Coordinates of C-alpha atoms and ligand atoms in Angstrom, one line a residue:
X1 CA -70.6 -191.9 -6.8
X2 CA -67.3 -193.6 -5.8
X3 CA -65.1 -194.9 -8.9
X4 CA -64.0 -198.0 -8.7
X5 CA -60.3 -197.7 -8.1
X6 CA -62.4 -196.0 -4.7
X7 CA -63.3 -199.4 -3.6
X8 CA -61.3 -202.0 -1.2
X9 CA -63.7 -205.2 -2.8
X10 CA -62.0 -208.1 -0.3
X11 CA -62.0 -205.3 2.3
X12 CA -65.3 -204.4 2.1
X13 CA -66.8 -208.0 1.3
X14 CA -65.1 -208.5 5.0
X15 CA -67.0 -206.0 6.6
X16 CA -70.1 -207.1 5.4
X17 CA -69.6 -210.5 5.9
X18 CA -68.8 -209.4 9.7
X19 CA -71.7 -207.4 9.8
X20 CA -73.6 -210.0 9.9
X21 CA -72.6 -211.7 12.9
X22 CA -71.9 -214.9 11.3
X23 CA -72.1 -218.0 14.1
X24 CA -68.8 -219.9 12.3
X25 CA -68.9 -223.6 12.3
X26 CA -66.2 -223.6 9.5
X27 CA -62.2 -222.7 10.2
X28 CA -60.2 -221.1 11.7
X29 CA -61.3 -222.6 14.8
X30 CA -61.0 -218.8 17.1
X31 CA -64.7 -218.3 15.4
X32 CA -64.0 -214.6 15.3
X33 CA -63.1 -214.3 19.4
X34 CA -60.3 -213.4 21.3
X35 CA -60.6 -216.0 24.2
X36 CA -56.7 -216.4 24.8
X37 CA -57.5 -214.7 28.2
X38 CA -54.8 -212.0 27.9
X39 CA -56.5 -209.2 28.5
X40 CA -53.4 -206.7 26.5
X41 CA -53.4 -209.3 23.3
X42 CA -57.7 -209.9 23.5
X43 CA -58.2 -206.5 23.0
X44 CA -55.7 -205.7 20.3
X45 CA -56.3 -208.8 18.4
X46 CA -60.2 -208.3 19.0
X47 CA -61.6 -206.2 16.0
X48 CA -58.7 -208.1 14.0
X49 CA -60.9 -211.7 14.4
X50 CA -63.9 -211.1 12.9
X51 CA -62.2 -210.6 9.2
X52 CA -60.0 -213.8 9.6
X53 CA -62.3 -215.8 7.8
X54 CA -61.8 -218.5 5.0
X55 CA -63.4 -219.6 1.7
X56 CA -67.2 -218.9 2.0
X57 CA -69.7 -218.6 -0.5
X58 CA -69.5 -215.1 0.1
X59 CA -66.1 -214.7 0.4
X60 CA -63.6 -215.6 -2.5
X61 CA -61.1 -218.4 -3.2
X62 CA -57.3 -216.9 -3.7
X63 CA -56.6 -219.7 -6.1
X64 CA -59.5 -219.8 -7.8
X65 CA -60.7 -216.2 -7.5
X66 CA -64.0 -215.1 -9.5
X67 CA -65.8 -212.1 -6.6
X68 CA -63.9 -209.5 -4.7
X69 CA -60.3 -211.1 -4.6
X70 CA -60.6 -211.4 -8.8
X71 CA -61.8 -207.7 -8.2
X72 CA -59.4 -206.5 -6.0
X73 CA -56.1 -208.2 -8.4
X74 CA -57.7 -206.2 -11.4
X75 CA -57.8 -203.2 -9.6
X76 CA -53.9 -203.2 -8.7
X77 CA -53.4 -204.7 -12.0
X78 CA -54.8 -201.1 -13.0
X79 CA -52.9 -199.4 -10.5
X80 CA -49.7 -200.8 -11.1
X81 CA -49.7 -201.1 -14.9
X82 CA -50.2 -204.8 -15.3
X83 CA -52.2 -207.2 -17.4
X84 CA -52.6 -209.6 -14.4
X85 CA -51.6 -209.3 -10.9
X86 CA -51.7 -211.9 -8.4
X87 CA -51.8 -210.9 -4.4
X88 CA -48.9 -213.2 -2.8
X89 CA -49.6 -213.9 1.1
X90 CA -45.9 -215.6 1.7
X91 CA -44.1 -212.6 0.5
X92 CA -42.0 -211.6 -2.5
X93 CA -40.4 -215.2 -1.7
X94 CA -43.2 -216.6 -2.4
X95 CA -44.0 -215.1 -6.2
X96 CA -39.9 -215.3 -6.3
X97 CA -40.3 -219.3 -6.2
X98 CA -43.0 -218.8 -8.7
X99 CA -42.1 -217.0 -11.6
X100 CA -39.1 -219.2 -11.9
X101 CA -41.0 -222.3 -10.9
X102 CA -43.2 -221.3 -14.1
X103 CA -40.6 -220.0 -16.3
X104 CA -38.0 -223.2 -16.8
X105 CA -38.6 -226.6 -16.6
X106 CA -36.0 -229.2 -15.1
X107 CA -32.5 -229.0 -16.2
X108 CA -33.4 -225.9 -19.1
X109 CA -31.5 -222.7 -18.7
X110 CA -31.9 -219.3 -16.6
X111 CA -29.9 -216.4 -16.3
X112 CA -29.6 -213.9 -13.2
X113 CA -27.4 -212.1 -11.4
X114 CA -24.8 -213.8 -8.1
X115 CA -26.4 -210.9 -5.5
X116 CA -29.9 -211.9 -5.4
X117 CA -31.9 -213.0 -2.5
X118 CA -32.4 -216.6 -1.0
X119 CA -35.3 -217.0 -2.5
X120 CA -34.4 -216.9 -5.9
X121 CA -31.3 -219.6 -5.2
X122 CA -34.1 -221.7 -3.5
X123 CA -36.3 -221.4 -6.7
X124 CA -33.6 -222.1 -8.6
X125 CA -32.9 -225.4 -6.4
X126 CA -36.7 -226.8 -6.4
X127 CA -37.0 -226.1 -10.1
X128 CA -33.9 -228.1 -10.4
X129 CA -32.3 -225.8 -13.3
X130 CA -29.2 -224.1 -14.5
X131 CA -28.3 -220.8 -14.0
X132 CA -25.5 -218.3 -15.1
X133 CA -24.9 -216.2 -12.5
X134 CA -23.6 -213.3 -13.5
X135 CA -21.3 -210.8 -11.3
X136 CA -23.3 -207.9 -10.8
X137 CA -21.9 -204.1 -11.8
X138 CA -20.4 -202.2 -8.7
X139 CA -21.1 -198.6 -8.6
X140 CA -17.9 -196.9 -8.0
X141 CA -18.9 -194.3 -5.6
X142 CA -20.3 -196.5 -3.0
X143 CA -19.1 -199.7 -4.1
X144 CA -22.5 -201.5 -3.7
X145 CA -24.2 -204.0 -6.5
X146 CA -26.2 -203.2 -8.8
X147 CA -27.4 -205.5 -11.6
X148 CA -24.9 -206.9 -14.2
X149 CA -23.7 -204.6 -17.1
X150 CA -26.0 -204.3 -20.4
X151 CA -22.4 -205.7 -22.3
X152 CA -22.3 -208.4 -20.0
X153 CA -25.6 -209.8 -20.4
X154 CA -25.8 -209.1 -24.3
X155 CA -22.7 -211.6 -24.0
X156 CA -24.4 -213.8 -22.3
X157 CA -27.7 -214.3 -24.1
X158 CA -25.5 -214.5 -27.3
X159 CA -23.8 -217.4 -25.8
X160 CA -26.9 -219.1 -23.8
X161 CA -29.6 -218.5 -26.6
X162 CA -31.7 -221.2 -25.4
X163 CA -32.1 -219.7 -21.8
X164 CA -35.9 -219.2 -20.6
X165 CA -35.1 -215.8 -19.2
X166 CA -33.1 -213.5 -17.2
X167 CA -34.1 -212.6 -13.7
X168 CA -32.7 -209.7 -12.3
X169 CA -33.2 -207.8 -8.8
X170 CA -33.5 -203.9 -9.0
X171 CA -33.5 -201.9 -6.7
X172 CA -30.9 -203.3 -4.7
X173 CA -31.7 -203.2 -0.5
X174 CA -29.8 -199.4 -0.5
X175 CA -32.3 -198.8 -3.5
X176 CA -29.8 -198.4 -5.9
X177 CA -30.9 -199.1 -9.2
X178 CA -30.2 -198.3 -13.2
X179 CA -32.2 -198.4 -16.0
X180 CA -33.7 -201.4 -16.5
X181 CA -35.1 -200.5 -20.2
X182 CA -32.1 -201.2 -22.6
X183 CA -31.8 -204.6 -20.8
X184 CA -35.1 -205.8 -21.3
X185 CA -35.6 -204.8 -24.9
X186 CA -32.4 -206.6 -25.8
X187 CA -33.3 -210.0 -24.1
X188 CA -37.0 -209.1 -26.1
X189 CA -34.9 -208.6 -28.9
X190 CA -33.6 -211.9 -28.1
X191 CA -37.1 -213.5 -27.4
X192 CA -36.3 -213.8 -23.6
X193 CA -38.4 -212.8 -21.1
X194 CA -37.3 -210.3 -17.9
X195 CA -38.4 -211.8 -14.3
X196 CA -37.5 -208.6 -11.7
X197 CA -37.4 -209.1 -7.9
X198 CA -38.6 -205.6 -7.7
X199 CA -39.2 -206.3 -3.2
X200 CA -38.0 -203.1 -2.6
X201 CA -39.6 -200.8 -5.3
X202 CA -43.4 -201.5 -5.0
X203 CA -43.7 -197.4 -4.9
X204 CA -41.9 -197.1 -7.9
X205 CA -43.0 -195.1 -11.0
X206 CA -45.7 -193.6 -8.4
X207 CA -44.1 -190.4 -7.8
X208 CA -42.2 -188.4 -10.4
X209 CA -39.3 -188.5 -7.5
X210 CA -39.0 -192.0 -7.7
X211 CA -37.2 -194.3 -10.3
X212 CA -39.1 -196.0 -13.1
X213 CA -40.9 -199.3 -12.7
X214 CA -40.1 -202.8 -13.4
X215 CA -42.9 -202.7 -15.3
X216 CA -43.1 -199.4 -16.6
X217 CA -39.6 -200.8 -18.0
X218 CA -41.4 -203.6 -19.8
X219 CA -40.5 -206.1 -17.4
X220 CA -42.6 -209.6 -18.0
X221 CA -42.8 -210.8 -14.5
X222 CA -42.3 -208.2 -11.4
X223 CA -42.0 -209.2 -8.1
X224 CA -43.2 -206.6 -5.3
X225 CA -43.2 -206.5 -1.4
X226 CA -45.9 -204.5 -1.1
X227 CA -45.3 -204.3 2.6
X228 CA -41.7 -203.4 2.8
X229 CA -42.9 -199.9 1.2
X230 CA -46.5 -199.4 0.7
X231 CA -48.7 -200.3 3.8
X232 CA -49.6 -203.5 3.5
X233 CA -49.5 -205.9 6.0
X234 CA -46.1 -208.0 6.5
X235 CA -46.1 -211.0 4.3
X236 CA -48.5 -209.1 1.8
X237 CA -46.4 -208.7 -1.5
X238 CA -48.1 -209.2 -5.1
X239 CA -46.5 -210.8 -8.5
X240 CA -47.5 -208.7 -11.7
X241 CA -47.2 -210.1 -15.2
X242 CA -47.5 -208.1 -18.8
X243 CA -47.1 -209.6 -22.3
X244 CA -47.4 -213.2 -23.6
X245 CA -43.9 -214.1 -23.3
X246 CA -44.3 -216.0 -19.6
X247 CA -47.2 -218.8 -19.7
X248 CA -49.4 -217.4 -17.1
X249 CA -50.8 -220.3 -16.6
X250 CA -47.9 -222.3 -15.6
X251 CA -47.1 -219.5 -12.9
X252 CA -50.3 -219.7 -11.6
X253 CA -49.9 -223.0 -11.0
X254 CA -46.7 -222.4 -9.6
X255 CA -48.4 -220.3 -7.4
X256 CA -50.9 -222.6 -6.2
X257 CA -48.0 -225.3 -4.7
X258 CA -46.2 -222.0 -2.6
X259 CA -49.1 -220.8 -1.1
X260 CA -51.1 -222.0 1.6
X261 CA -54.3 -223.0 0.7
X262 CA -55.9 -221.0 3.7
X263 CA -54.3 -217.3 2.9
X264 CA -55.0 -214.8 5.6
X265 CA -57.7 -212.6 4.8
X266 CA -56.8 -209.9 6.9
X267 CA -53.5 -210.2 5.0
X268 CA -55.3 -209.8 1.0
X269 CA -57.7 -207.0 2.8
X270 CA -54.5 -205.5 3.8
X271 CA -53.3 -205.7 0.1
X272 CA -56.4 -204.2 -1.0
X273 CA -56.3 -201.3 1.2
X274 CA -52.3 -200.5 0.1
X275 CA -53.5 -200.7 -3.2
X276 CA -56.6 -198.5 -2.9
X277 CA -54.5 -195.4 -0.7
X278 CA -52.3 -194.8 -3.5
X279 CA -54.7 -195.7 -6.7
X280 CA -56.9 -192.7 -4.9
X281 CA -54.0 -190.8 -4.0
X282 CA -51.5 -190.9 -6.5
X283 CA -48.3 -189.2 -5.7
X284 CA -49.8 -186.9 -3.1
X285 CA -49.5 -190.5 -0.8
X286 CA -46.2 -190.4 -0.6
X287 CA -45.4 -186.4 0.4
X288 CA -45.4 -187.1 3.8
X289 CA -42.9 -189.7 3.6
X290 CA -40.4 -187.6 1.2
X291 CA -40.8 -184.6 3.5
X292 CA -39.6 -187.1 6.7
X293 CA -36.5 -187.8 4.3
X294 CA -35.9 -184.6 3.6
X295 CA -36.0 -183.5 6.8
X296 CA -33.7 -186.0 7.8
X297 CA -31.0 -184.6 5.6
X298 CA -31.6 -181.4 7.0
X299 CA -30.7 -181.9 10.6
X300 CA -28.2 -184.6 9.2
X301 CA -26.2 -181.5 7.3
X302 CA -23.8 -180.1 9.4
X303 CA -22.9 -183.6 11.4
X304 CA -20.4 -185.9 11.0
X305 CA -23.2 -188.1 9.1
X306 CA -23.8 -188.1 5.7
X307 CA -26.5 -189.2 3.5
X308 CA -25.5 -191.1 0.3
X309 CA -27.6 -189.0 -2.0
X310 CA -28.8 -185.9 -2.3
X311 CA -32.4 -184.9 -3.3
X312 CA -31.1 -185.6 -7.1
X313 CA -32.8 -188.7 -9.2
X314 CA -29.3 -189.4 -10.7
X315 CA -26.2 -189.9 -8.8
X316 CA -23.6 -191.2 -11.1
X317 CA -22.9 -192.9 -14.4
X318 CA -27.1 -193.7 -14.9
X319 CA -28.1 -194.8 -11.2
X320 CA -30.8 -193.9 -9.4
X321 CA -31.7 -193.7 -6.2
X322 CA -34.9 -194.0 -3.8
X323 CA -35.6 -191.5 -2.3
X324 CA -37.5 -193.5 0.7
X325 CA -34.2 -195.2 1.1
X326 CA -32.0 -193.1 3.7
X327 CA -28.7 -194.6 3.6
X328 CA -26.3 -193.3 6.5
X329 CA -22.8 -193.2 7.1
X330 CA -20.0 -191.7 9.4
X331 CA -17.8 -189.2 7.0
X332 CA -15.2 -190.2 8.6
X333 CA -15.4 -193.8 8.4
X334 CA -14.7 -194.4 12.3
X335 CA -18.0 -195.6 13.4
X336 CA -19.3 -198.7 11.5
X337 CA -22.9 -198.5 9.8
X338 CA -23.6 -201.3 12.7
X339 CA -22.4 -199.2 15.7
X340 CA -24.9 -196.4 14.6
X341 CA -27.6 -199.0 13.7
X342 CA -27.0 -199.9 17.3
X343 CA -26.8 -195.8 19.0
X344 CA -29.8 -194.9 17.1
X345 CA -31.8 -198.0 18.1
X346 CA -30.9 -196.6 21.8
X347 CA -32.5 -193.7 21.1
X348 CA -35.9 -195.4 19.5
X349 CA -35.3 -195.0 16.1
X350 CA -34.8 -199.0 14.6
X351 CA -33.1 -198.8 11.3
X352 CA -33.4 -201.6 8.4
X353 CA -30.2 -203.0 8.5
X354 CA -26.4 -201.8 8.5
X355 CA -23.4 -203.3 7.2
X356 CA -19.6 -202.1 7.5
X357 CA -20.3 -199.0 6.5
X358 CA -23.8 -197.6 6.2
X359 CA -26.8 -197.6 7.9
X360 CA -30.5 -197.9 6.3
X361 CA -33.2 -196.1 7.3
X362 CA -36.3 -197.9 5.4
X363 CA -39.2 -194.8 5.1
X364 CA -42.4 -195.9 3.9
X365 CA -45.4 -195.0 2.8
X366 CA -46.4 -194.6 6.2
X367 CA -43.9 -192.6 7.8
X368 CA -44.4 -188.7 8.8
X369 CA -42.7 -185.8 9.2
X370 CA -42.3 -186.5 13.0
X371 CA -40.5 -189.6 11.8
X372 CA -37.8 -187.7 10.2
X373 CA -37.4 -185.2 12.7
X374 CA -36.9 -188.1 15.2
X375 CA -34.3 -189.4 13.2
X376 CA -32.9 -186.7 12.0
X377 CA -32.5 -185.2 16.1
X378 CA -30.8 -188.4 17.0
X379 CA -28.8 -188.9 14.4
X380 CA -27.3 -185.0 15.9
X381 CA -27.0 -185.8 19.0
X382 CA -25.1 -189.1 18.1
X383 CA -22.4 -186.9 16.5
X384 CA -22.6 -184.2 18.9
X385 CA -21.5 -187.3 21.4
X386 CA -19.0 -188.9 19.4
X387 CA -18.1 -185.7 18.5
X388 CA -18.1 -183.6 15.2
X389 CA -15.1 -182.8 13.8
X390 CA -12.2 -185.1 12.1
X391 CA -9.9 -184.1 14.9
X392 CA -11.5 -186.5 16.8
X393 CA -10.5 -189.3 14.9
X394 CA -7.3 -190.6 14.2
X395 CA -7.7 -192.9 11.3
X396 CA -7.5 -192.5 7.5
X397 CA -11.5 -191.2 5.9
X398 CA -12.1 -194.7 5.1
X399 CA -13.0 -195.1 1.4
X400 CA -16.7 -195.7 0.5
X401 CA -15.7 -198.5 -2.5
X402 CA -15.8 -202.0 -0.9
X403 CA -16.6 -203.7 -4.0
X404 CA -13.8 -205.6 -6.0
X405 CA -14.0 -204.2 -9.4
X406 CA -14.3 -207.1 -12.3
X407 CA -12.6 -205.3 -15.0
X408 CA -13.7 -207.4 -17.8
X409 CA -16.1 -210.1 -16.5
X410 CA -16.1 -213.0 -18.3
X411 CA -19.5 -215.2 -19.5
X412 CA -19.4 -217.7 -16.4
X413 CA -20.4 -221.4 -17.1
X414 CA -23.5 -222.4 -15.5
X415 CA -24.4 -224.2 -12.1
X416 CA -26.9 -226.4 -11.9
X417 CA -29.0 -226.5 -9.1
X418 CA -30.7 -229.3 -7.7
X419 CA -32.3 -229.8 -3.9
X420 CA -30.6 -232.9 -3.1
X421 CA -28.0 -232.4 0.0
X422 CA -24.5 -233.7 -1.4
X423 CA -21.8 -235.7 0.6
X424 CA -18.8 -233.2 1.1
X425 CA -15.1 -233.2 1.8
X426 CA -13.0 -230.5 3.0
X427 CA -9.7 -229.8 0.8
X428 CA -7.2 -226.6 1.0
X429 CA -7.9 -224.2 -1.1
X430 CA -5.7 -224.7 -4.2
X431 CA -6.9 -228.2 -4.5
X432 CA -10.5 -227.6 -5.2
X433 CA -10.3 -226.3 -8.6
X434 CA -12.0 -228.4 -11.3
X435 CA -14.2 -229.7 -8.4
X436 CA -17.6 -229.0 -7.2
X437 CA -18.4 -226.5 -4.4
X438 CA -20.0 -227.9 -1.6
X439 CA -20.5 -224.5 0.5
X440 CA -22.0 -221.0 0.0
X441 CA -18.6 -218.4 -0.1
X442 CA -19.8 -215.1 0.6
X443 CA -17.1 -212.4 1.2
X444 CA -18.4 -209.7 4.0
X445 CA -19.0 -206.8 2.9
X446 CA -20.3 -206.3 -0.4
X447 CA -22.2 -209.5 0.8
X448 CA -22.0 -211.0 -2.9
X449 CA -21.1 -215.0 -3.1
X450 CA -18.3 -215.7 -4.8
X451 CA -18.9 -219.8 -5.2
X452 CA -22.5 -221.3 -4.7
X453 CA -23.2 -224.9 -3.7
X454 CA -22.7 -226.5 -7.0
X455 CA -21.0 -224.4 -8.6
X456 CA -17.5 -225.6 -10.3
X457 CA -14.3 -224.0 -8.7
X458 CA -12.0 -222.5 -11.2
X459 CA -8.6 -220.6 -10.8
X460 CA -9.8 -217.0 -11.2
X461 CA -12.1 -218.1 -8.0
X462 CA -9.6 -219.0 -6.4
X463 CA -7.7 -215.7 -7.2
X464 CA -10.5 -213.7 -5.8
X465 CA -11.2 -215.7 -2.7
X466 CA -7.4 -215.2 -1.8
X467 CA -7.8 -211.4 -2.6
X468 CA -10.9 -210.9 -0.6
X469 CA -8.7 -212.7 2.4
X470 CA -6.1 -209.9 1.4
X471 CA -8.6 -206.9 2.1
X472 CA -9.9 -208.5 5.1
X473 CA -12.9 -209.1 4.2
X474 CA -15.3 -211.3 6.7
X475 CA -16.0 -214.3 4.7
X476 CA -19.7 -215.9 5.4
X477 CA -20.9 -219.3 4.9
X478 CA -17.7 -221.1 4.7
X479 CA -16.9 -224.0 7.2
X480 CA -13.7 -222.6 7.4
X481 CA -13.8 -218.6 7.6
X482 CA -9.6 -218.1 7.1
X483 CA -10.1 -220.3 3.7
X484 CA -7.2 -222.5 4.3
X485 CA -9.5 -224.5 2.6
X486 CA -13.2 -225.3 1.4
X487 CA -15.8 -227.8 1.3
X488 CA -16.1 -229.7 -1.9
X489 CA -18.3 -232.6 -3.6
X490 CA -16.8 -235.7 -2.4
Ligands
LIG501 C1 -34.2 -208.4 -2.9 C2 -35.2 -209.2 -2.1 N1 -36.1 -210.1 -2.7 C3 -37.0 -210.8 -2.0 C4 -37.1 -210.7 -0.7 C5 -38.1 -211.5 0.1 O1 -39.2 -210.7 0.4 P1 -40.3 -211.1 1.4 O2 -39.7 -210.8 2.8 O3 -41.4 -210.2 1.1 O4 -40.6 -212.5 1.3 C6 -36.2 -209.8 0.0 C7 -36.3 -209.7 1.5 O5 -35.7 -208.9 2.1 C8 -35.3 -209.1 -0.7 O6 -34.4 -208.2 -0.1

């Protein structure tokens, strides 16, 4: 007898509907065939059509879901330690625009962090709100952002006590992250709810080598790309929500104007079956994934590569690390994390991403041991070519901080976001202060904006944007990169 954390209900439900060689006079107008007349892409789209249905009777109805998509949600409600979970078919952006779509109503008050991803500046924009974007922490050893410091955002809800909640993004893309506990139980304390963009840690809290939940945390409103990390199909993400804090209701409805009204089925069967591997599982699902990592480090040791972390759960002053995240970089600073991104790729291994300095490789819930050793071996013979020792280079061990440490970060005032596109002017630098920002200012790395459309230009912005131009830094998003001067509200 199979429990029922055994059972893939939208999965199966498509099976059986297939099963029964439906004729289809309803969409998607393919009607289950593969007629394109490509013989490569009919046959590996073929056994795909048949489950790319749309409401039926016996089907279900995302939106309004009462059979086996209702079923499968409680299931990974179950799985993930939620009271309610909601499958999202447009991605983490999608359940990004809608817990803060449901959260604050025009012109009312949010607070997150300045490194946080499109989405969440674009929800901010269509729900029309203000936001205090708070500088995020920088962890010294790597200099990469983390969230904002506990202090800082005590501070803040002191000073904003009307604010409809605090939306924070842990981990971050290296899957860095702290403890997200002490924060949320102040801004309870404080009657706010906690919104996490959790993307990158849908595996989290499923394996005792893996950093805590959002939830687990006590988070009101997580966030998770289910297929960045678990095996879900791309796209397939889900929204979790605990508590009474958030009104449910009104992110439901959020939920209903992101997403399509004909969600891919393959796409919530693909949810289902992510789900169901690790409910049945549990942390045995990810072994072969942690032994890839490991034995990436392995061949790694010895090279002129290093791996930011070793198999610890703690690295410094309280953050953690994922262990699925393997972040890369040359000890000796001479080869960029994009000039590796780029040798590796020529040897078949395609990383995440790369920046100045490291390189990320993504595992996953699907990766194996051959995986790792294929990564690990070219990772070798990349510094057997460029060659191993520090003789070879010249320069100075480049430092790992590229962060510009905020001593004392001050309570920012707020920006307020709205989606209407703004005449501009372009001024020199010193003369924009007092006035609106017109452009996006992001210094390259850490990657963090330093002004936001909309956001008023003060001195100590100014400061900064001269002292990123001091270190060099690439600055993104700006008209004019050398900051001579910016783009303003007219
Ligand atoms: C922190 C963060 N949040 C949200 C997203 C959006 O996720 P998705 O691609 O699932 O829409 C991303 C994408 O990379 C991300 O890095």
């Amino acid at each position: 007898m199979r429990t029922s954390k055994e059972r893939a209900p939208i999965y199966e439900m498509l099976e059986a509907h297939a099963a029964k060689r439906p004729i289809s006079f309803h969409v998607p107008g393919h009607k289950g065939r593969t007629d394109w007349g490509v013989p490569g892409a009919d046959q590996r789209y073929g056994p795909l059509m048949s489950l790319d249905v749309t409401e039926l009777t016996d089907t279900d109805d995302l939106h309004h879901p009462q059979g086996p998509i209702a079923e499968a949600q409680h299931l990974a409600a179950d799985c993930f330690g939620a009271d309610e979970t909601q499958f999202l078919v447009g991605g983490s952006t999608a359940g990004n625009l809608a817990m803060i779509l449901g959260t604050a109503a025009p012109g009312e008050l949010l607070i997150t962090q300045r490194n946080v991803h499109r989405s969440v500046i674009h929800a901010l924009m269509l729900a029309g709100v203000q936001a205090v974007l708070l500088p995020p922490a920088i962890d010294i050893s790597t200099g990469l952002a983390l969230i904002p410091e506990e202090n800082l955002i005590e501070q803040t809800l002191a000073r904003y006590p009307e604010a409809k909640g605090v939306i924070l993004t842990s981990p971050n893309y290296y899957g860095l992250s702290t403890d997200l506990r002490p924060i949320v139980e102040r801004c309870h304390a404080a009657g706010i709810p906690v919104l996490v963009d959790e993307a990158h840690g849908p595996h989290y809290g499923m394996h005792p080598l893996f950093p805590q939940s959002a939830l687990q945390a006590g988070a009101d409103v997580v966030v998770q790309s289910a297929h960045k990390m678990l095996n879900a199909m791309t796209m397939g993400a889900m929204l979790h929500m605990q508590g009474k804090r958030v009104v449910r209701e009104a992110v439901l409805q959020a939920l209903r104007m992101v997403q399509s009204s004909s969600p891919s089925f393959p796409l919530l069967a693909s949810l289902d079956l992510a789900r169901r591997r690790i409910h049945t599982e549990g942390p045995q699902a990810f072994e072969a994934a942690l032994s890839a990592a490991r034995r990436i480090r392995q061949l790694v040791s010895g090279t002129r590569f290093r791996i930011l972390h070793a198999e610890a759960r703690e690295i410094s002053d309280g953050v953690r690390y994922d262990p699925l995240k393997v972040v890369c970089y040359d000890e000796w600073g001479q080869w960029d994390g994009f000039a590796v991104r780029d040798l590796l790729a020529a040897r078949g291994c395609h990383a995440e991403m790369a920046d100045a300095r490291f390189v990320v490789l993504a595992l996953g819930i699907g990766s194996t041991y051959e995986d790792g050793e294929a990564a690990g071996q070219a990772l070798a013979a990349i510094s057997k070519e460029l060659g191993a020792a520090r003789s070879a280079v010249s320069g100075e061990h480049a430092p790992l901080s590229g962060g510009l440490l905020l001593k004392a970060p001050q309570v920012p005032e707020p920006v307020r976001f709205d989606r209407q596109v703004k005449n501009v002017i372009s001024v020199p630098l010193e003369e924009a202060v007092g006035r609106t920002a017109g452009e996006w200012i992001v210094p390259y790395p850490p990657g963090i904006p330093e002004l936001f459309p909309g956001e008023r230009v003060t001195v100590a912005a100014i400061e900064r944007l001269k002292q990123w131009n001091r270190k060099g830094a690439q600055i993104q998003g700006a008209g004019d990169p050398t900051l001579s001067r910016i783009r303003v509200w007219d």
